[in-house]
Amino acid sequence: MLENETIQANQFKKMVSIFIIGTSIILLPTILASEAKQDAWISALVGMIAGLLLVWIYNALGRLYPGRSLVEMSREILGSWLGTSVSLLMFFFAFILTSLALRNLGDFLTSSMMPETPIQAIHIVYLCIVVTGVRYGVSNIARTADLFYPWILILFVIFVILLIPDFEFKHLQPVLGKGIQPVFKAAYPYIAFPFLELVLFLMLFPLVKQPKEAGRAFLKGTIIGGIILFVITLLCMLVLGAENTASNLYASFELAKKIKITEIIQRVEVIIAAIWFITIFLKLIICFYVLVSSLSQTLKLSEYRSLALPMGMILYSVSIIISPNISYLISFDSKFWPLFAFTFGLVLPLLLLSIAVIKRRMQVS
């Protein structure tokens, strides 16, 4: 870890919140409504509670090995060879997640806002910014999150207030009309996307200047991000209804199109688009930083910046071929990604935590 690579606990909290909002603010309502229908907002609550339990596990692991990243603690817990193998698996997880985040960005822009622009051009532009940002270091990434965070909250509050006249509470009825099973079934992909992805923040955990506050910042960031996603899902239910939400690929973007104040204020979807552009960019750059730093630490390189450009070039190619179309990507996110994410976001951290606790007890006895 480089000495100047540090972030404040408050910045860490904001990075976690923005990461959770990320691509989820656009895709999540559709995924939840497809399964839970009018009870999608309950699924959002269930997912947030599960997310807090996951963060508790990550915090417990981080407290056991202060000043150690996920790669470093894997080596310390499992030994050199097995720990390196686990680190390579986590690198693979970060690589796939970064590729999917980039592809989500390209698909959204080409299908909703710039249909005549080639997706390759969008990926190149964003990757150039991301690679440059990572080369400047995590401290600059944290300051960028610090700068944009209040604007995200302000735009979100404006968005909610403007939608209040369109609320129709009949869209929430009947509550639990088909029982509790669809609620939990819908919450399953939501836990994976985005809460299980938070395991990547164990690479940033040791960089927090105030180690004792890092755990609380992690929990607070998860709560704030979860509440925003819950509110977005509830808004989609109240304004669009379950059927319209489930049938619209980007439901929250369609939600913004409903806002009209006389003939003067229209096309307010730019608000949700602005929130999404900021959050997806910061999620993408955090994923990319974890990607190159995990590989650097696994290979025991002195610094990670030299990996940024070649990794960006590889990522560009993979993001194009990873999915043939947006329908395939949505299907992958809801059906296959949860199993993948549970393996890396729950099974591996629990395994590391269990072995670490056993080793500590054996040393004490």
mmCIF file of C-alpha atoms in Angstrom:
data_model
loop_
_atom_site.group_PDB
_atom_site.id
_atom_site.type_symbol
_atom_site.label_atom_id
_atom_site.label_comp_id
_atom_site.label_asym_id
_atom_site.label_seq_id
_atom_site.Cartn_x
_atom_site.Cartn_y
_atom_site.Cartn_z
ATOM 1 C CA MET A 1 0.000 0.000 0.000
ATOM 2 C CA LEU A 2 1.388 3.395 -0.957
ATOM 3 C CA GLU A 3 1.654 5.896 1.883
ATOM 4 C CA ASN A 4 -0.172 8.663 0.032
ATOM 5 C CA GLU A 5 -3.012 6.317 -0.965
ATOM 6 C CA THR A 6 -5.429 7.112 1.845
ATOM 7 C CA ILE A 7 -9.062 8.177 2.101
ATOM 8 C CA GLN A 8 -11.203 9.674 4.862
ATOM 9 C CA ALA A 9 -13.910 7.605 6.568
ATOM 10 C CA ASN A 10 -16.552 10.062 5.350
ATOM 11 C CA GLN A 11 -15.280 9.689 1.782
ATOM 12 C CA PHE A 12 -15.386 5.913 2.164
ATOM 13 C CA LYS A 13 -19.057 6.147 3.202
ATOM 14 C CA LYS A 14 -19.877 8.227 0.123
ATOM 15 C CA MET A 15 -18.019 5.847 -2.195
ATOM 16 C CA VAL A 16 -20.022 2.904 -0.808
ATOM 17 C CA SER A 17 -23.342 4.765 -1.297
ATOM 18 C CA ILE A 18 -22.529 5.784 -4.848
ATOM 19 C CA PHE A 19 -21.307 2.276 -5.706
ATOM 20 C CA ILE A 20 -24.612 0.786 -4.496
ATOM 21 C CA ILE A 21 -26.675 3.265 -6.515
ATOM 22 C CA GLY A 22 -24.511 2.765 -9.643
ATOM 23 C CA THR A 23 -26.227 0.775 -12.364
ATOM 24 C CA SER A 24 -28.886 -0.420 -9.902
ATOM 25 C CA ILE A 25 -30.867 2.834 -9.991
ATOM 26 C CA ILE A 26 -31.763 2.143 -13.623
ATOM 27 C CA LEU A 27 -32.095 -1.662 -13.717
ATOM 28 C CA LEU A 28 -33.276 -2.663 -10.242
ATOM 29 C CA PRO A 29 -36.998 -1.669 -10.323
ATOM 30 C CA THR A 30 -37.563 -3.751 -13.458
ATOM 31 C CA ILE A 31 -35.822 -6.812 -11.989
ATOM 32 C CA LEU A 32 -37.800 -6.597 -8.719
ATOM 33 C CA ALA A 33 -41.191 -5.872 -10.326
ATOM 34 C CA SER A 34 -40.818 -8.762 -12.777
ATOM 35 C CA GLU A 35 -40.959 -11.221 -9.884
ATOM 36 C CA ALA A 36 -42.594 -9.488 -6.887
ATOM 37 C CA LYS A 37 -45.026 -7.260 -8.860
ATOM 38 C CA GLN A 38 -46.594 -4.607 -6.568
ATOM 39 C CA ASP A 39 -44.563 -5.947 -3.608
ATOM 40 C CA ALA A 40 -41.256 -4.995 -5.226
ATOM 41 C CA TRP A 41 -40.730 -2.306 -2.572
ATOM 42 C CA ILE A 42 -40.859 -4.992 0.134
ATOM 43 C CA SER A 43 -38.217 -6.980 -1.763
ATOM 44 C CA ALA A 44 -36.069 -3.840 -1.774
ATOM 45 C CA LEU A 45 -36.318 -3.678 2.036
ATOM 46 C CA VAL A 46 -35.457 -7.370 2.404
ATOM 47 C CA GLY A 47 -32.454 -6.928 0.123
ATOM 48 C CA MET A 48 -31.195 -3.946 2.102
ATOM 49 C CA ILE A 49 -31.388 -5.883 5.399
ATOM 50 C CA ALA A 50 -29.435 -8.750 3.808
ATOM 51 C CA GLY A 51 -26.926 -6.197 2.503
ATOM 52 C CA LEU A 52 -26.324 -4.899 6.033
ATOM 53 C CA LEU A 53 -25.661 -8.456 7.250
ATOM 54 C CA LEU A 54 -23.130 -8.908 4.459
ATOM 55 C CA VAL A 55 -21.376 -5.666 5.397
ATOM 56 C CA TRP A 56 -21.224 -6.897 9.000
ATOM 57 C CA ILE A 57 -19.300 -9.960 7.731
ATOM 58 C CA TYR A 58 -16.940 -7.783 5.689
ATOM 59 C CA ASN A 59 -16.355 -5.496 8.662
ATOM 60 C CA ALA A 60 -15.606 -8.466 10.911
ATOM 61 C CA LEU A 61 -13.000 -9.697 8.437
ATOM 62 C CA GLY A 62 -11.505 -6.214 8.086
ATOM 63 C CA ARG A 63 -11.259 -5.792 11.888
ATOM 64 C CA LEU A 64 -9.411 -9.087 12.283
ATOM 65 C CA TYR A 65 -6.702 -7.942 9.849
ATOM 66 C CA PRO A 66 -6.386 -4.150 10.126
ATOM 67 C CA GLY A 67 -4.225 -2.562 7.462
ATOM 68 C CA ARG A 68 -4.573 -5.627 5.214
ATOM 69 C CA SER A 69 -6.395 -5.670 1.891
ATOM 70 C CA LEU A 70 -8.453 -8.680 0.769
ATOM 71 C CA VAL A 71 -5.463 -10.022 -1.195
ATOM 72 C CA GLU A 72 -3.096 -9.624 1.759
ATOM 73 C CA MET A 73 -5.456 -11.173 4.311
ATOM 74 C CA SER A 74 -6.120 -14.118 1.960
ATOM 75 C CA ARG A 75 -2.395 -14.877 1.914
ATOM 76 C CA GLU A 76 -2.135 -14.504 5.680
ATOM 77 C CA ILE A 77 -5.147 -16.740 6.365
ATOM 78 C CA LEU A 78 -4.654 -19.438 3.714
ATOM 79 C CA GLY A 79 -0.931 -19.328 3.084
ATOM 80 C CA SER A 80 0.985 -18.226 0.030
ATOM 81 C CA TRP A 81 -0.209 -20.667 -2.647
ATOM 82 C CA LEU A 82 -3.860 -21.054 -1.658
ATOM 83 C CA GLY A 83 -4.138 -17.367 -0.752
ATOM 84 C CA THR A 84 -2.770 -16.361 -4.157
ATOM 85 C CA SER A 85 -5.326 -18.658 -5.844
ATOM 86 C CA VAL A 86 -8.177 -16.989 -3.943
ATOM 87 C CA SER A 87 -6.766 -13.556 -4.859
ATOM 88 C CA LEU A 88 -6.759 -14.506 -8.545
ATOM 89 C CA LEU A 89 -10.392 -15.623 -8.228
ATOM 90 C CA MET A 90 -11.333 -12.271 -6.687
ATOM 91 C CA PHE A 91 -9.472 -10.520 -9.503
ATOM 92 C CA PHE A 92 -11.578 -12.516 -11.964
ATOM 93 C CA PHE A 93 -14.759 -11.462 -10.122
ATOM 94 C CA ALA A 94 -13.702 -7.793 -10.246
ATOM 95 C CA PHE A 95 -12.874 -8.135 -13.935
ATOM 96 C CA ILE A 96 -16.288 -9.565 -14.854
ATOM 97 C CA LEU A 97 -18.086 -6.958 -12.728
ATOM 98 C CA THR A 98 -16.156 -4.088 -14.336
ATOM 99 C CA SER A 99 -16.900 -5.454 -17.813
ATOM 100 C CA LEU A 100 -20.617 -5.721 -17.024
ATOM 101 C CA ALA A 101 -20.737 -2.193 -15.558
ATOM 102 C CA LEU A 102 -19.107 -0.787 -18.693
ATOM 103 C CA ARG A 103 -21.472 -2.739 -20.927
ATOM 104 C CA ASN A 104 -24.520 -1.566 -18.931
ATOM 105 C CA LEU A 105 -23.388 1.987 -19.506
ATOM 106 C CA GLY A 106 -22.955 1.507 -23.246
ATOM 107 C CA ASP A 107 -26.273 -0.302 -23.673
ATOM 108 C CA PHE A 108 -28.204 2.372 -21.779
ATOM 109 C CA LEU A 109 -26.746 5.243 -23.780
ATOM 110 C CA THR A 110 -27.159 3.569 -27.172
ATOM 111 C CA SER A 111 -30.729 2.396 -26.511
ATOM 112 C CA SER A 112 -32.123 5.442 -24.688
ATOM 113 C CA MET A 113 -30.178 8.573 -25.515
ATOM 114 C CA MET A 114 -27.692 8.168 -28.388
ATOM 115 C CA PRO A 115 -29.016 5.398 -30.658
ATOM 116 C CA GLU A 116 -26.824 6.365 -33.607
ATOM 117 C CA THR A 117 -23.590 6.392 -31.612
ATOM 118 C CA PRO A 118 -21.565 3.138 -31.790
ATOM 119 C CA ILE A 119 -21.242 1.444 -28.419
ATOM 120 C CA GLN A 120 -17.502 1.072 -29.053
ATOM 121 C CA ALA A 121 -17.075 4.852 -29.121
ATOM 122 C CA ILE A 122 -18.876 5.238 -25.777
ATOM 123 C CA HIS A 123 -16.714 2.548 -24.185
ATOM 124 C CA ILE A 124 -13.500 4.133 -25.450
ATOM 125 C CA VAL A 125 -14.417 7.593 -24.128
ATOM 126 C CA TYR A 126 -15.385 6.308 -20.690
ATOM 127 C CA LEU A 127 -12.387 3.979 -20.434
ATOM 128 C CA CYS A 128 -10.002 6.826 -21.242
ATOM 129 C CA ILE A 129 -11.456 8.819 -18.321
ATOM 130 C CA VAL A 130 -11.451 5.802 -15.993
ATOM 131 C CA VAL A 131 -7.857 4.812 -16.798
ATOM 132 C CA THR A 132 -6.718 8.406 -16.277
ATOM 133 C CA GLY A 133 -8.595 8.627 -12.972
ATOM 134 C CA VAL A 134 -7.086 5.397 -11.635
ATOM 135 C CA ARG A 135 -3.579 6.511 -12.584
ATOM 136 C CA TYR A 136 -4.100 9.624 -10.423
ATOM 137 C CA GLY A 137 -4.796 7.386 -7.427
ATOM 138 C CA VAL A 138 -7.567 6.417 -5.039
ATOM 139 C CA SER A 139 -7.298 9.695 -3.079
ATOM 140 C CA ASN A 140 -8.424 11.592 -6.158
ATOM 141 C CA ILE A 141 -11.233 9.100 -6.759
ATOM 142 C CA ALA A 142 -12.405 9.683 -3.169
ATOM 143 C CA ARG A 143 -12.308 13.462 -3.614
ATOM 144 C CA THR A 144 -14.337 13.123 -6.826
ATOM 145 C CA ALA A 145 -16.982 11.144 -4.913
ATOM 146 C CA ASP A 146 -16.868 13.823 -2.217
ATOM 147 C CA LEU A 147 -17.519 16.519 -4.815
ATOM 148 C CA PHE A 148 -20.439 14.847 -6.591
ATOM 149 C CA TYR A 149 -22.164 13.273 -3.572
ATOM 150 C CA PRO A 150 -24.212 16.347 -2.482
ATOM 151 C CA TRP A 151 -25.334 16.922 -6.079
ATOM 152 C CA ILE A 152 -26.559 13.348 -6.315
ATOM 153 C CA LEU A 153 -28.638 13.812 -3.149
ATOM 154 C CA ILE A 154 -29.984 17.214 -4.264
ATOM 155 C CA LEU A 155 -31.012 15.905 -7.699
ATOM 156 C CA PHE A 156 -32.597 12.840 -6.096
ATOM 157 C CA VAL A 157 -34.673 14.933 -3.656
ATOM 158 C CA ILE A 158 -35.846 17.194 -6.514
ATOM 159 C CA PHE A 159 -36.780 14.092 -8.506
ATOM 160 C CA VAL A 160 -38.890 12.683 -5.637
ATOM 161 C CA ILE A 161 -40.664 15.993 -4.951
ATOM 162 C CA LEU A 162 -41.617 16.465 -8.608
ATOM 163 C CA LEU A 163 -43.198 12.995 -8.710
ATOM 164 C CA ILE A 164 -45.419 13.414 -5.619
ATOM 165 C CA PRO A 165 -48.485 14.642 -7.623
ATOM 166 C CA ASP A 166 -48.397 11.410 -9.685
ATOM 167 C CA PHE A 167 -48.601 9.022 -6.710
ATOM 168 C CA GLU A 168 -51.359 6.399 -6.910
ATOM 169 C CA PHE A 169 -51.370 4.237 -3.795
ATOM 170 C CA LYS A 170 -53.781 1.753 -5.379
ATOM 171 C CA HIS A 171 -50.762 0.467 -7.345
ATOM 172 C CA LEU A 172 -49.393 -1.038 -4.106
ATOM 173 C CA GLN A 173 -52.473 -3.167 -3.529
ATOM 174 C CA PRO A 174 -52.953 -5.934 -2.657
ATOM 175 C CA VAL A 175 -49.962 -6.094 -0.314
ATOM 176 C CA LEU A 176 -48.505 -9.625 -0.346
ATOM 177 C CA GLY A 177 -51.305 -10.646 -2.685
ATOM 178 C CA LYS A 178 -49.338 -13.712 -3.850
ATOM 179 C CA GLY A 179 -47.706 -14.448 -0.502
ATOM 180 C CA ILE A 180 -44.174 -13.917 0.736
ATOM 181 C CA GLN A 181 -42.401 -16.280 -1.696
ATOM 182 C CA PRO A 182 -42.265 -13.876 -4.689
ATOM 183 C CA VAL A 183 -40.850 -11.181 -2.383
ATOM 184 C CA PHE A 184 -37.883 -13.339 -1.358
ATOM 185 C CA LYS A 185 -37.462 -14.651 -4.883
ATOM 186 C CA ALA A 186 -37.168 -11.071 -6.193
ATOM 187 C CA ALA A 187 -34.804 -10.098 -3.366
ATOM 188 C CA TYR A 188 -32.360 -12.853 -4.375
ATOM 189 C CA PRO A 189 -30.923 -11.075 -7.470
ATOM 190 C CA TYR A 190 -31.130 -7.736 -5.630
ATOM 191 C CA ILE A 191 -28.835 -9.004 -2.858
ATOM 192 C CA ALA A 192 -26.341 -10.023 -5.529
ATOM 193 C CA PHE A 193 -26.727 -6.772 -7.437
ATOM 194 C CA PRO A 194 -25.348 -4.677 -5.785
ATOM 195 C CA PHE A 195 -24.800 -5.782 -2.143
ATOM 196 C CA LEU A 196 -22.631 -8.872 -2.707
ATOM 197 C CA GLU A 197 -20.439 -6.744 -4.952
ATOM 198 C CA LEU A 198 -19.459 -4.706 -1.869
ATOM 199 C CA VAL A 199 -16.881 -7.388 -1.061
ATOM 200 C CA LEU A 200 -14.592 -5.403 -3.374
ATOM 201 C CA PHE A 201 -14.447 -2.650 -0.727
ATOM 202 C CA LEU A 202 -12.234 -4.930 1.362
ATOM 203 C CA MET A 203 -9.523 -3.771 -1.044
ATOM 204 C CA LEU A 204 -10.213 -0.168 0.036
ATOM 205 C CA PHE A 205 -10.861 -0.892 3.737
ATOM 206 C CA PRO A 206 -7.181 -0.617 4.830
ATOM 207 C CA LEU A 207 -6.812 2.712 3.026
ATOM 208 C CA VAL A 208 -9.208 4.504 5.391
ATOM 209 C CA LYS A 209 -7.246 6.940 7.587
ATOM 210 C CA GLN A 210 -9.460 6.305 10.609
ATOM 211 C CA PRO A 211 -9.562 2.460 10.876
ATOM 212 C CA LYS A 212 -11.970 2.505 13.843
ATOM 213 C CA GLU A 213 -14.490 4.536 11.841
ATOM 214 C CA ALA A 214 -14.181 2.484 8.636
ATOM 215 C CA GLY A 215 -16.709 -0.139 9.756
ATOM 216 C CA ARG A 216 -19.338 2.450 10.716
ATOM 217 C CA ALA A 217 -18.739 4.311 7.448
ATOM 218 C CA PHE A 218 -19.250 1.042 5.543
ATOM 219 C CA LEU A 219 -22.589 0.432 7.285
ATOM 220 C CA LYS A 220 -23.785 4.036 6.902
ATOM 221 C CA GLY A 221 -22.926 4.056 3.198
ATOM 222 C CA THR A 222 -24.843 0.797 2.709
ATOM 223 C CA ILE A 223 -27.901 2.176 4.517
ATOM 224 C CA ILE A 224 -27.946 5.408 2.472
ATOM 225 C CA GLY A 225 -27.492 3.595 -0.845
ATOM 226 C CA GLY A 226 -30.115 0.997 0.101
ATOM 227 C CA ILE A 227 -32.643 3.670 1.083
ATOM 228 C CA ILE A 228 -32.204 5.471 -2.252
ATOM 229 C CA LEU A 229 -32.785 2.230 -4.177
ATOM 230 C CA PHE A 230 -35.812 1.463 -1.977
ATOM 231 C CA VAL A 231 -37.301 4.909 -2.680
ATOM 232 C CA ILE A 232 -36.688 4.568 -6.441
ATOM 233 C CA THR A 233 -38.426 1.177 -6.446
ATOM 234 C CA LEU A 234 -41.338 2.552 -4.406
ATOM 235 C CA LEU A 235 -41.661 5.522 -6.777
ATOM 236 C CA CYS A 236 -41.858 3.190 -9.767
ATOM 237 C CA MET A 237 -44.626 1.216 -8.055
ATOM 238 C CA LEU A 238 -46.579 4.342 -7.047
ATOM 239 C CA VAL A 239 -46.348 6.126 -10.404
ATOM 240 C CA LEU A 240 -45.941 3.456 -13.098
ATOM 241 C CA GLY A 241 -47.505 0.446 -11.403
ATOM 242 C CA ALA A 242 -46.100 -3.084 -11.303
ATOM 243 C CA GLU A 243 -46.905 -4.070 -14.894
ATOM 244 C CA ASN A 244 -45.452 -0.948 -16.498
ATOM 245 C CA THR A 245 -42.351 -1.156 -14.314
ATOM 246 C CA ALA A 246 -41.762 -4.800 -15.193
ATOM 247 C CA SER A 247 -42.255 -4.178 -18.927
ATOM 248 C CA ASN A 248 -39.920 -1.148 -19.116
ATOM 249 C CA LEU A 249 -36.253 -2.052 -19.361
ATOM 250 C CA TYR A 250 -35.142 1.225 -17.745
ATOM 251 C CA ALA A 251 -38.145 1.862 -15.513
ATOM 252 C CA SER A 252 -36.697 4.721 -13.465
ATOM 253 C CA PHE A 253 -35.739 6.540 -16.665
ATOM 254 C CA GLU A 254 -39.311 6.108 -17.921
ATOM 255 C CA LEU A 255 -40.496 7.312 -14.524
ATOM 256 C CA ALA A 256 -38.679 10.615 -15.036
ATOM 257 C CA LYS A 257 -40.507 11.152 -18.329
ATOM 258 C CA LYS A 258 -43.783 11.338 -16.376
ATOM 259 C CA ILE A 259 -42.757 14.639 -14.801
ATOM 260 C CA LYS A 260 -44.394 17.630 -16.461
ATOM 261 C CA ILE A 261 -45.041 20.993 -14.832
ATOM 262 C CA THR A 262 -47.376 22.921 -17.136
ATOM 263 C CA GLU A 263 -45.756 23.409 -20.542
ATOM 264 C CA ILE A 264 -42.604 24.978 -19.165
ATOM 265 C CA ILE A 265 -40.802 22.178 -17.305
ATOM 266 C CA GLN A 266 -40.638 18.971 -19.341
ATOM 267 C CA ARG A 267 -38.064 16.323 -20.282
ATOM 268 C CA VAL A 268 -36.986 16.096 -16.646
ATOM 269 C CA GLU A 269 -35.484 12.635 -17.254
ATOM 270 C CA VAL A 270 -32.196 14.513 -17.506
ATOM 271 C CA ILE A 271 -32.258 14.505 -13.668
ATOM 272 C CA ILE A 272 -32.231 10.714 -13.385
ATOM 273 C CA ALA A 273 -29.757 10.554 -16.283
ATOM 274 C CA ALA A 274 -27.412 12.962 -14.470
ATOM 275 C CA ILE A 275 -27.583 10.883 -11.282
ATOM 276 C CA TRP A 276 -26.904 7.732 -13.233
ATOM 277 C CA PHE A 277 -23.997 9.159 -15.250
ATOM 278 C CA ILE A 278 -22.241 10.247 -12.052
ATOM 279 C CA THR A 279 -22.888 7.055 -10.091
ATOM 280 C CA ILE A 280 -22.049 4.619 -12.901
ATOM 281 C CA PHE A 281 -18.827 6.484 -13.650
ATOM 282 C CA LEU A 282 -17.757 6.316 -10.004
ATOM 283 C CA LYS A 283 -18.810 2.664 -9.685
ATOM 284 C CA LEU A 284 -16.853 1.882 -12.837
ATOM 285 C CA ILE A 285 -13.725 3.672 -11.631
ATOM 286 C CA ILE A 286 -13.903 1.990 -8.186
ATOM 287 C CA CYS A 287 -14.262 -1.431 -9.832
ATOM 288 C CA PHE A 288 -11.362 -0.667 -12.149
ATOM 289 C CA TYR A 289 -9.159 0.503 -9.270
ATOM 290 C CA VAL A 290 -9.896 -2.723 -7.344
ATOM 291 C CA LEU A 291 -9.197 -4.686 -10.524
ATOM 292 C CA VAL A 292 -5.690 -3.295 -11.111
ATOM 293 C CA SER A 293 -4.735 -3.029 -7.422
ATOM 294 C CA SER A 294 -5.767 -6.647 -6.701
ATOM 295 C CA LEU A 295 -3.729 -7.897 -9.656
ATOM 296 C CA SER A 296 -0.779 -5.745 -8.613
ATOM 297 C CA GLN A 297 -0.848 -7.091 -5.041
ATOM 298 C CA THR A 298 -1.340 -10.669 -6.217
ATOM 299 C CA LEU A 299 1.705 -10.401 -8.493
ATOM 300 C CA LYS A 300 3.602 -8.473 -5.747
ATOM 301 C CA LEU A 301 4.296 -5.482 -7.975
ATOM 302 C CA SER A 302 5.594 -2.258 -6.436
ATOM 303 C CA GLU A 303 2.680 -0.190 -7.839
ATOM 304 C CA TYR A 304 -0.524 -0.684 -9.814
ATOM 305 C CA ARG A 305 -0.563 2.301 -12.183
ATOM 306 C CA SER A 306 1.435 0.581 -14.925
ATOM 307 C CA LEU A 307 -1.368 -2.004 -15.238
ATOM 308 C CA ALA A 308 -4.108 0.584 -15.867
ATOM 309 C CA LEU A 309 -3.648 1.116 -19.611
ATOM 310 C CA PRO A 310 -3.162 -2.543 -20.691
ATOM 311 C CA MET A 311 -6.039 -3.628 -18.443
ATOM 312 C CA GLY A 312 -8.237 -0.915 -19.950
ATOM 313 C CA MET A 313 -7.494 -2.212 -23.454
ATOM 314 C CA ILE A 314 -8.384 -5.774 -22.445
ATOM 315 C CA LEU A 315 -11.527 -4.558 -20.701
ATOM 316 C CA TYR A 316 -12.655 -2.720 -23.841
ATOM 317 C CA SER A 317 -12.573 -5.935 -25.896
ATOM 318 C CA VAL A 318 -14.272 -8.066 -23.243
ATOM 319 C CA SER A 319 -17.053 -5.509 -22.644
ATOM 320 C CA ILE A 320 -18.021 -5.747 -26.321
ATOM 321 C CA ILE A 321 -18.090 -9.552 -26.566
ATOM 322 C CA ILE A 322 -19.442 -10.314 -23.059
ATOM 323 C CA SER A 323 -23.060 -9.894 -24.188
ATOM 324 C CA PRO A 324 -24.692 -10.067 -27.640
ATOM 325 C CA ASN A 325 -27.549 -7.715 -26.679
ATOM 326 C CA ILE A 326 -29.255 -5.955 -23.773
ATOM 327 C CA SER A 327 -31.907 -8.683 -23.310
ATOM 328 C CA TYR A 328 -29.198 -11.275 -22.780
ATOM 329 C CA LEU A 329 -27.456 -8.982 -20.292
ATOM 330 C CA ILE A 330 -30.630 -8.452 -18.231
ATOM 331 C CA SER A 331 -31.264 -12.209 -18.216
ATOM 332 C CA PHE A 332 -27.687 -12.825 -17.081
ATOM 333 C CA ASP A 333 -27.962 -10.193 -14.320
ATOM 334 C CA SER A 334 -31.151 -11.703 -12.893
ATOM 335 C CA LYS A 335 -30.517 -15.454 -13.350
ATOM 336 C CA PHE A 336 -26.782 -16.243 -13.462
ATOM 337 C CA TRP A 337 -25.024 -13.307 -11.794
ATOM 338 C CA PRO A 338 -26.574 -13.981 -8.327
ATOM 339 C CA LEU A 339 -25.002 -17.457 -8.134
ATOM 340 C CA PHE A 340 -21.673 -16.043 -9.296
ATOM 341 C CA ALA A 341 -21.845 -13.162 -6.831
ATOM 342 C CA PHE A 342 -22.886 -15.369 -3.891
ATOM 343 C CA THR A 343 -19.784 -17.498 -4.466
ATOM 344 C CA PHE A 344 -17.402 -14.532 -4.320
ATOM 345 C CA GLY A 345 -19.365 -12.155 -2.098
ATOM 346 C CA LEU A 346 -20.568 -14.598 0.573
ATOM 347 C CA VAL A 347 -18.949 -18.051 0.413
ATOM 348 C CA LEU A 348 -15.326 -16.898 0.095
ATOM 349 C CA PRO A 349 -15.512 -14.139 2.771
ATOM 350 C CA LEU A 350 -17.308 -16.524 5.168
ATOM 351 C CA LEU A 351 -14.658 -19.165 4.494
ATOM 352 C CA LEU A 352 -11.854 -16.677 5.165
ATOM 353 C CA LEU A 353 -13.570 -15.391 8.318
ATOM 354 C CA SER A 354 -14.209 -18.899 9.674
ATOM 355 C CA ILE A 355 -10.614 -20.038 9.106
ATOM 356 C CA ALA A 356 -9.278 -16.786 10.592
ATOM 357 C CA VAL A 357 -11.405 -17.168 13.750
ATOM 358 C CA ILE A 358 -10.366 -20.831 14.152
ATOM 359 C CA LYS A 359 -6.690 -19.932 13.743
ATOM 360 C CA ARG A 360 -6.976 -17.135 16.336
ATOM 361 C CA ARG A 361 -8.630 -19.478 18.845
ATOM 362 C CA MET A 362 -5.991 -22.141 18.293
ATOM 363 C CA GLN A 363 -3.246 -19.579 18.897
ATOM 364 C CA VAL A 364 -4.898 -18.407 22.132
ATOM 365 C CA SER A 365 -5.367 -21.957 23.437
#
